[in-house]
Short mmCIF file of C-alpha atoms and ligand atoms in Angstrom, two decimals:
data_model
loop_
_atom_site.label_atom_id
_atom_site.label_comp_id
_atom_site.label_asym_id
_atom_site.label_seq_id
_atom_site.Cartn_x
_atom_site.Cartn_y
_atom_site.Cartn_z
CA MET Z 1 104.10 94.95 108.17
CA ASP Z 2 103.11 95.63 111.75
CA ARG Z 3 100.51 98.12 112.83
CA ARG Z 4 102.98 100.54 114.39
CA ASN Z 5 105.00 100.94 111.19
CA LEU Z 6 101.87 101.24 109.15
CA ASP Z 7 100.67 104.09 111.34
CA ARG Z 8 104.03 105.75 110.97
CA TYR Z 9 103.93 105.65 107.16
CA LYS Z 10 100.35 106.81 107.22
CA GLN Z 11 101.46 109.80 109.27
CA LEU Z 12 104.27 110.57 106.81
CA LEU Z 13 101.82 110.39 103.91
CA LEU Z 14 99.28 112.63 105.61
CA GLU Z 15 101.96 115.18 106.41
CA LYS Z 16 103.21 115.17 102.85
CA ARG Z 17 99.68 115.47 101.55
CA GLY Z 18 99.18 118.52 103.79
CA GLU Z 19 102.31 120.13 102.36
CA MET Z 20 101.24 119.37 98.82
CA SER Z 21 97.81 120.89 99.31
CA VAL Z 22 99.38 124.14 100.40
CA THR Z 23 101.73 124.12 97.40
CA ILE Z 24 98.86 123.50 95.01
CA ALA Z 25 96.75 126.24 96.55
CA GLU Z 26 99.64 128.63 96.01
CA ALA Z 27 100.18 127.48 92.46
CA GLU Z 28 96.53 128.04 91.67
CA SER Z 29 96.52 131.62 92.84
CA PRO Z 30 96.76 134.02 89.89
CA ILE Z 31 100.30 134.63 88.70
CA PRO Z 32 100.93 138.38 88.70
CA ALA Z 33 101.88 139.69 85.27
CA ALA Z 34 105.53 140.54 85.88
CA GLY Z 35 106.65 143.70 84.15
CA GLY Z 36 103.14 144.71 83.18
CA LEU Z 37 102.54 146.69 80.01
CA ARG Z 38 105.79 148.59 80.27
CA GLY Z 39 107.94 145.49 80.64
CA ASP Z 40 110.64 145.09 78.00
CA PRO Z 41 110.78 141.89 75.91
CA VAL Z 42 113.41 140.28 78.13
CA ASP Z 43 111.28 140.72 81.24
CA GLN Z 44 108.32 139.32 79.38
CA ALA Z 45 110.30 136.25 78.33
CA ASN Z 46 111.36 135.65 81.92
CA ALA Z 47 107.80 135.99 83.10
CA ASP Z 48 106.65 133.45 80.52
CA ALA Z 49 109.34 130.99 81.53
CA GLU Z 50 108.36 131.39 85.17
CA ALA Z 51 104.71 130.82 84.40
CA GLU Z 52 105.57 127.64 82.51
CA LEU Z 53 107.71 126.42 85.37
CA GLN Z 54 104.82 126.94 87.76
CA ILE Z 55 102.46 125.02 85.51
CA HIS Z 56 104.97 122.20 85.30
CA LEU Z 57 105.40 122.10 89.07
CA HIS Z 58 101.66 122.08 89.45
CA GLN Z 59 101.28 119.02 87.21
CA THR Z 60 104.02 117.18 89.08
CA ASP Z 61 102.31 118.00 92.37
CA GLY Z 62 99.06 116.59 91.07
CA ARG Z 63 100.70 113.28 90.20
CA LEU Z 64 102.42 113.05 93.54
CA LEU Z 65 99.22 113.88 95.36
CA ARG Z 66 97.47 111.07 93.51
CA ALA Z 67 100.29 108.68 94.42
CA ILE Z 68 99.93 109.68 98.07
CA GLU Z 69 96.17 109.07 97.95
CA GLU Z 70 96.77 105.64 96.43
CA ALA Z 71 99.29 104.79 99.13
CA LEU Z 72 96.76 105.75 101.81
CA THR Z 73 94.26 103.45 100.11
CA ARG Z 74 96.81 100.62 100.18
CA ILE Z 75 97.29 101.18 103.90
CA ARG Z 76 93.54 100.73 104.35
CA ASN Z 77 93.55 97.64 102.13
CA GLY Z 78 96.53 96.13 103.87
CA THR Z 79 98.64 95.96 100.72
CA PHE Z 80 100.94 98.83 101.62
CA GLY Z 81 104.66 98.09 101.40
CA THR Z 82 104.31 95.35 98.79
CA CYS Z 83 105.87 95.89 95.38
CA GLU Z 84 103.16 95.90 92.73
CA ALA Z 85 105.41 94.29 90.16
CA CYS Z 86 107.21 91.47 91.98
CA ARG Z 87 105.11 91.24 95.16
CA ASN Z 88 108.18 91.43 97.35
CA GLN Z 89 108.32 93.60 100.43
CA ILE Z 90 109.62 97.09 99.71
CA SER Z 91 112.58 97.92 101.92
CA ARG Z 92 111.96 100.04 104.97
CA ALA Z 93 114.60 102.58 103.95
CA ARG Z 94 112.84 103.10 100.64
CA LEU Z 95 109.46 103.51 102.29
CA GLU Z 96 110.92 106.02 104.71
CA ALA Z 97 112.19 108.09 101.79
CA VAL Z 98 109.22 107.67 99.45
CA PRO Z 99 106.30 106.19 101.36
CA TRP Z 100 104.02 106.59 98.32
CA THR Z 101 106.12 104.33 96.11
CA ARG Z 102 104.44 101.34 94.49
CA LEU Z 103 107.60 99.56 93.41
CA CYS Z 104 110.62 98.11 95.15
CA ARG Z 105 113.98 99.47 94.19
CA ASP Z 106 114.81 96.65 91.78
CA CYS Z 107 111.59 97.05 89.84
CA LYS Z 108 111.92 100.83 89.77
CA GLU Z 109 115.46 100.64 88.40
CA HIS Z 110 114.86 97.73 86.03
CA PRO Z 111 111.27 98.03 84.91
CA VAL Z 112 109.89 95.04 83.03
CA VAL Z 113 108.67 96.58 79.79
ZN1 ZN K 1 109.56 94.70 92.86
#
C-alpha cells in the first residue's frame, strides 16, 4: 500500500479514535438516577434498562477503541491492510468502511474455526 493511502487511513483512524474518546468520556459520567425516590416501578425499570444499555455501549466502544489502536500500530509496522488470516490484501472499499479491520471480507464471513 502506498504512503498516501496509508496516511489517509491513519487520518480516518485518528478521527474515529477522537470520536470514541468523547463517547467514552460521556458514558463514564455519572448516570442521573431517573425518577429519583418518587419514581414509580415502571420508570425505575426504564432507568435500569437505560443504564444497562449504556454499559453495553461502553464495552463495545472499548473493544472498538482497542481495534483502532491496533490498526494504528499496524500502520507503523507496515502490515496495515493485510488480512491476518489469509495474508491477502484487504480491499480498499472495506478499509474505507472499517479501517480498523484485521480480516478481509472472505475471512470475516467464512471464519476458519
Ligand atoms: Zn483473509
